Short mmCIF file of C-alpha atoms and ligand atoms in Angstrom, two decimals:
data_model
loop_
_atom_site.label_atom_id
_atom_site.label_comp_id
_atom_site.label_asym_id
_atom_site.label_seq_id
_atom_site.Cartn_x
_atom_site.Cartn_y
_atom_site.Cartn_z
CA MET A 104 126.75 71.05 89.33
CA ASP A 105 123.55 70.64 91.59
CA LEU A 106 120.42 69.14 90.28
CA TYR A 107 117.37 69.77 91.43
CA ILE A 108 113.64 69.22 89.62
CA ASP A 109 111.72 72.39 89.70
CA THR A 110 108.02 70.60 90.68
CA ALA A 111 105.57 69.88 93.06
CA ASN A 112 104.32 66.98 93.09
CA LEU A 113 105.53 64.43 95.94
CA ASP A 114 105.11 61.14 92.82
CA GLU A 115 107.65 63.00 90.89
CA ILE A 116 109.70 64.51 93.27
CA LYS A 117 110.01 60.69 94.86
CA GLN A 118 110.91 59.28 91.58
CA ALA A 119 113.52 61.69 90.90
CA ASN A 120 114.89 61.74 94.58
CA ASP A 121 114.74 57.38 94.12
CA LEU A 122 117.61 58.61 91.09
CA GLY A 123 120.55 59.10 93.87
CA VAL A 124 121.42 62.30 92.79
CA LEU A 125 118.91 64.64 93.43
CA ASP A 126 120.50 67.47 95.86
CA GLY A 127 117.37 69.94 96.17
CA VAL A 128 113.06 70.56 95.03
CA THR A 129 112.76 74.21 93.66
CA THR A 130 108.62 75.03 93.58
CA ASN A 131 106.62 78.26 92.87
CA PRO A 132 103.15 79.16 92.95
CA SER A 133 102.04 77.88 89.57
CA LEU A 134 103.70 74.68 90.23
CA ILE A 135 101.54 74.56 94.00
CA ALA A 136 98.48 75.56 92.41
CA LYS A 137 98.86 72.67 89.87
CA GLU A 138 98.85 70.48 92.87
CA ASP A 139 95.73 71.62 95.00
CA VAL A 140 97.12 71.29 98.64
CA GLU A 141 97.57 73.50 101.50
CA PHE A 142 100.65 75.02 100.73
CA HIS A 143 103.32 74.70 103.80
CA ALA A 144 101.58 71.27 105.32
CA HIS A 145 102.51 70.25 101.07
CA MET A 146 106.02 71.74 101.74
CA GLN A 147 107.07 69.94 105.48
CA ALA A 148 105.90 66.74 103.32
CA ILE A 149 108.88 67.60 100.26
CA CYS A 150 110.99 68.26 102.54
CA LYS A 151 110.37 64.90 104.79
CA ILE A 152 111.57 63.29 101.19
CA VAL A 153 114.49 65.70 99.96
CA LYS A 154 117.38 67.12 102.51
CA GLY A 155 118.79 69.08 100.17
CA PRO A 156 117.21 72.50 100.04
CA VAL A 157 113.74 72.88 99.00
CA SER A 158 112.48 76.44 97.65
CA ALA A 159 109.10 77.78 99.07
CA GLU A 160 108.00 81.07 97.16
CA VAL A 161 106.20 84.33 98.85
CA ILE A 162 103.09 85.57 96.83
CA SER A 163 103.29 89.03 99.22
CA THR A 164 105.06 91.31 97.06
CA ASP A 165 106.09 93.96 99.49
CA THR A 166 108.79 93.60 101.98
CA ASP A 167 106.97 93.22 105.56
CA GLY A 168 104.24 91.04 103.89
CA MET A 169 107.49 88.43 102.28
CA LEU A 170 109.48 88.53 106.08
CA ARG A 171 106.22 87.51 107.78
CA GLU A 172 105.69 84.68 105.24
CA GLY A 173 109.11 83.72 104.35
CA ARG A 174 109.26 83.94 108.31
CA GLU A 175 106.12 81.50 108.76
CA LEU A 176 108.09 79.12 106.00
CA ALA A 177 111.64 78.73 108.27
CA LYS A 178 109.60 77.27 109.85
CA ILE A 179 108.75 74.32 108.37
CA ALA A 180 112.44 72.72 108.33
CA ASP A 181 115.85 73.50 108.05
CA ASN A 182 116.06 72.95 104.20
CA ILE A 183 113.41 75.71 103.11
CA VAL A 184 114.82 77.70 101.31
CA ILE A 185 112.57 81.64 100.81
CA LYS A 186 111.88 82.67 97.88
CA LEU A 187 111.21 86.37 96.83
CA PRO A 188 111.17 88.02 93.50
CA CYS A 189 113.90 90.52 91.70
CA ILE A 190 111.45 93.49 93.51
CA VAL A 191 113.11 96.28 95.29
CA ASP A 192 110.76 94.31 98.16
CA GLY A 193 112.31 91.05 97.84
CA VAL A 194 115.35 92.73 97.56
CA ARG A 195 114.97 94.38 101.02
CA ALA A 196 113.39 91.65 102.56
CA CYS A 197 116.41 89.16 101.03
CA LYS A 198 118.94 91.60 103.04
CA THR A 199 116.86 91.35 106.25
CA LEU A 200 116.12 87.28 105.73
CA SER A 201 120.02 86.30 105.12
CA ASP A 202 121.11 88.85 108.22
CA GLU A 203 118.74 86.89 110.32
CA GLY A 204 120.84 83.68 109.31
CA ILE A 205 117.97 82.42 106.74
CA ARG A 206 118.78 81.54 103.34
CA THR A 207 116.73 82.70 100.17
CA ASN A 208 116.31 82.11 96.23
CA LEU A 209 115.94 84.86 94.19
CA THR A 210 113.92 84.11 91.18
CA LEU A 211 112.48 85.76 88.16
CA CYS A 212 115.96 87.52 87.72
CA PHE A 213 116.63 88.17 83.56
CA GLN A 214 119.57 90.76 83.97
CA PRO A 215 123.28 90.29 85.61
CA VAL A 216 122.73 94.05 87.68
CA GLN A 217 119.46 91.47 89.84
CA ALA A 218 122.03 89.10 90.31
CA LEU A 219 124.39 91.52 91.57
CA ILE A 220 122.84 93.82 93.76
CA VAL A 221 120.85 90.15 95.39
CA ALA A 222 124.25 88.84 95.63
CA LYS A 223 124.91 92.55 98.04
CA ALA A 224 121.58 91.45 100.07
CA GLY A 225 122.87 88.38 100.90
CA ALA A 226 120.89 85.41 98.64
CA PHE A 227 121.86 82.03 99.16
CA ILE A 228 120.98 81.31 95.83
CA VAL A 229 119.39 83.41 92.20
CA SER A 230 117.24 81.77 89.26
CA PRO A 231 117.82 83.03 85.92
CA PHE A 232 115.17 81.91 84.15
CA ILE A 233 116.93 80.77 81.19
CA GLY A 234 113.83 79.45 78.95
CA ARG A 235 111.64 82.29 80.06
CA ILE A 236 113.88 84.86 77.55
CA ASP A 237 114.60 82.45 75.28
CA ASP A 238 110.66 82.40 74.29
CA ILE A 239 110.86 86.58 73.64
CA GLY A 240 113.48 85.90 70.97
CA GLU A 241 116.80 86.32 73.28
CA ASP A 242 119.72 84.44 74.75
CA GLY A 243 119.27 82.70 77.69
CA MET A 244 123.03 81.23 78.16
CA ASN A 245 123.97 84.54 77.82
CA LEU A 246 122.52 85.81 80.90
CA ILE A 247 124.58 82.55 82.80
CA ALA A 248 127.91 83.85 81.63
CA GLN A 249 127.58 87.20 82.41
CA ILE A 250 125.55 86.02 85.82
CA ARG A 251 129.40 84.24 85.87
CA GLN A 252 132.06 86.32 85.33
CA ILE A 253 130.20 89.66 87.87
CA TYR A 254 130.02 86.64 90.45
CA ASP A 255 133.88 85.46 89.64
CA ASN A 256 135.32 89.14 89.08
CA TYR A 257 133.66 90.47 92.52
CA GLY A 258 134.08 86.31 94.50
CA TYR A 259 130.12 86.53 95.08
CA THR A 260 129.71 83.45 96.72
CA THR A 261 125.61 83.49 95.27
CA LYS A 262 124.84 79.91 93.57
CA ILE A 263 124.10 80.83 90.50
CA LEU A 264 120.77 78.56 89.73
CA ALA A 265 119.52 78.11 86.34
CA ALA A 266 115.82 77.89 86.23
CA SER A 267 113.42 77.69 83.52
CA ILE A 268 114.48 74.75 81.65
CA ARG A 269 113.25 73.16 78.53
CA GLY A 270 115.53 70.61 76.99
CA THR A 271 118.69 68.19 77.80
CA LYS A 272 120.53 70.96 75.87
CA HIS A 273 120.11 74.23 78.17
CA VAL A 274 121.47 72.12 81.20
CA VAL A 275 123.96 71.42 79.01
CA ASP A 276 124.86 74.76 78.22
CA ALA A 277 124.45 75.36 81.93
CA ALA A 278 127.06 72.84 82.57
CA ILE A 279 129.55 73.95 80.19
CA LEU A 280 128.83 78.06 81.88
CA GLY A 281 129.46 76.50 85.41
CA ALA A 282 126.20 77.38 86.52
CA ASP A 283 126.48 76.06 90.08
CA ILE A 284 122.65 74.29 89.59
CA ALA A 285 120.70 73.34 87.30
CA THR A 286 116.39 72.81 88.24
CA VAL A 287 114.90 70.64 85.93
CA PRO A 288 111.63 69.26 85.14
CA PHE A 289 110.89 65.50 85.82
CA ASN A 290 110.49 65.50 81.61
CA VAL A 291 113.49 66.21 80.65
CA ILE A 292 115.24 64.50 84.03
CA ALA A 293 113.73 61.74 81.95
CA LYS A 294 115.11 62.80 79.16
CA MET A 295 118.87 63.48 79.79
CA LEU A 296 118.88 58.84 80.53
CA LYS A 297 117.70 58.36 77.55
CA HIS A 298 119.46 58.70 74.24
CA PRO A 299 118.45 55.31 71.45
CA LEU A 300 122.58 55.14 71.18
CA THR A 301 122.58 53.34 75.17
CA ASP A 302 119.70 51.47 74.40
CA ASN A 303 120.67 50.41 71.11
CA GLY A 304 123.80 48.76 72.25
CA LEU A 305 122.42 47.96 75.48
CA LYS A 306 119.97 45.21 73.19
CA ALA A 307 122.84 44.44 70.97
CA PHE A 308 125.35 43.30 73.41
CA LEU A 309 122.36 41.83 74.81
CA GLU A 310 121.31 39.60 72.38
CA ALA A 311 124.25 38.91 71.51
CA TRP A 312 125.45 36.93 75.03
CA ASN A 313 121.85 35.41 74.37
CA LYS A 314 122.89 33.41 71.45
CA GLN A 315 126.55 32.28 73.00
O1 G3P B 191 110.06 78.16 89.15
C1 G3P B 191 111.31 79.04 87.95
C2 G3P B 191 110.73 78.29 86.42
O2 G3P B 191 111.66 76.78 86.35
C3 G3P B 191 109.84 78.34 85.59
O3 G3P B 191 110.25 77.45 84.49
O4 G3P B 191 108.95 76.59 83.43
O5 G3P B 191 107.68 78.20 83.75
O6 G3P B 191 109.25 78.88 82.71
P1 G3P B 191 108.90 77.99 83.47
#
């Protein structure tokens, strides 16, 4: 499973990248707004740190605007992936950009038929939002299972990216169900490497060693 970080914060991206296991980055307009930066220059800075796919989201809601923004963003670096919403205009833009060889990440996916349509439009990635589905009392992980089954039935190669991850259990469950990628906030990446029994065990080993 590929591990992406879901942030636009350069310090968090650097720290996660230093682990040596980071495969990519996802951003969205809310995450960029938090950083108070110039969008294109900031995406360029992220692409200098991480060589894997870096998702940059358009803010237009019409196909022409998405294409204009997407083509400009794609010039920033070879590893930029254009993030488009799973709406009619987004699907049209996805098809055109995919045909031009520009990779896309279709975001805000909340039902399996959206994933089916964007795969047909040539999406490189689809992003089902697990946490936001759980937030309304439904089972986000079921969406991952349904998309996996549909893609496997027909051999679609669009990558399933588990997004809107709230904790380590989401990562484990998405991995068990066969999501290709999990995009994880920095605080969850930190928790993935933390267990009290690991810390206690290490402490006990070192105490025993030092008593010799
Ligand atoms: O970047 C998309 C997604 O991961 C957003 O997550 O926490 O805002 O639901 P969240």
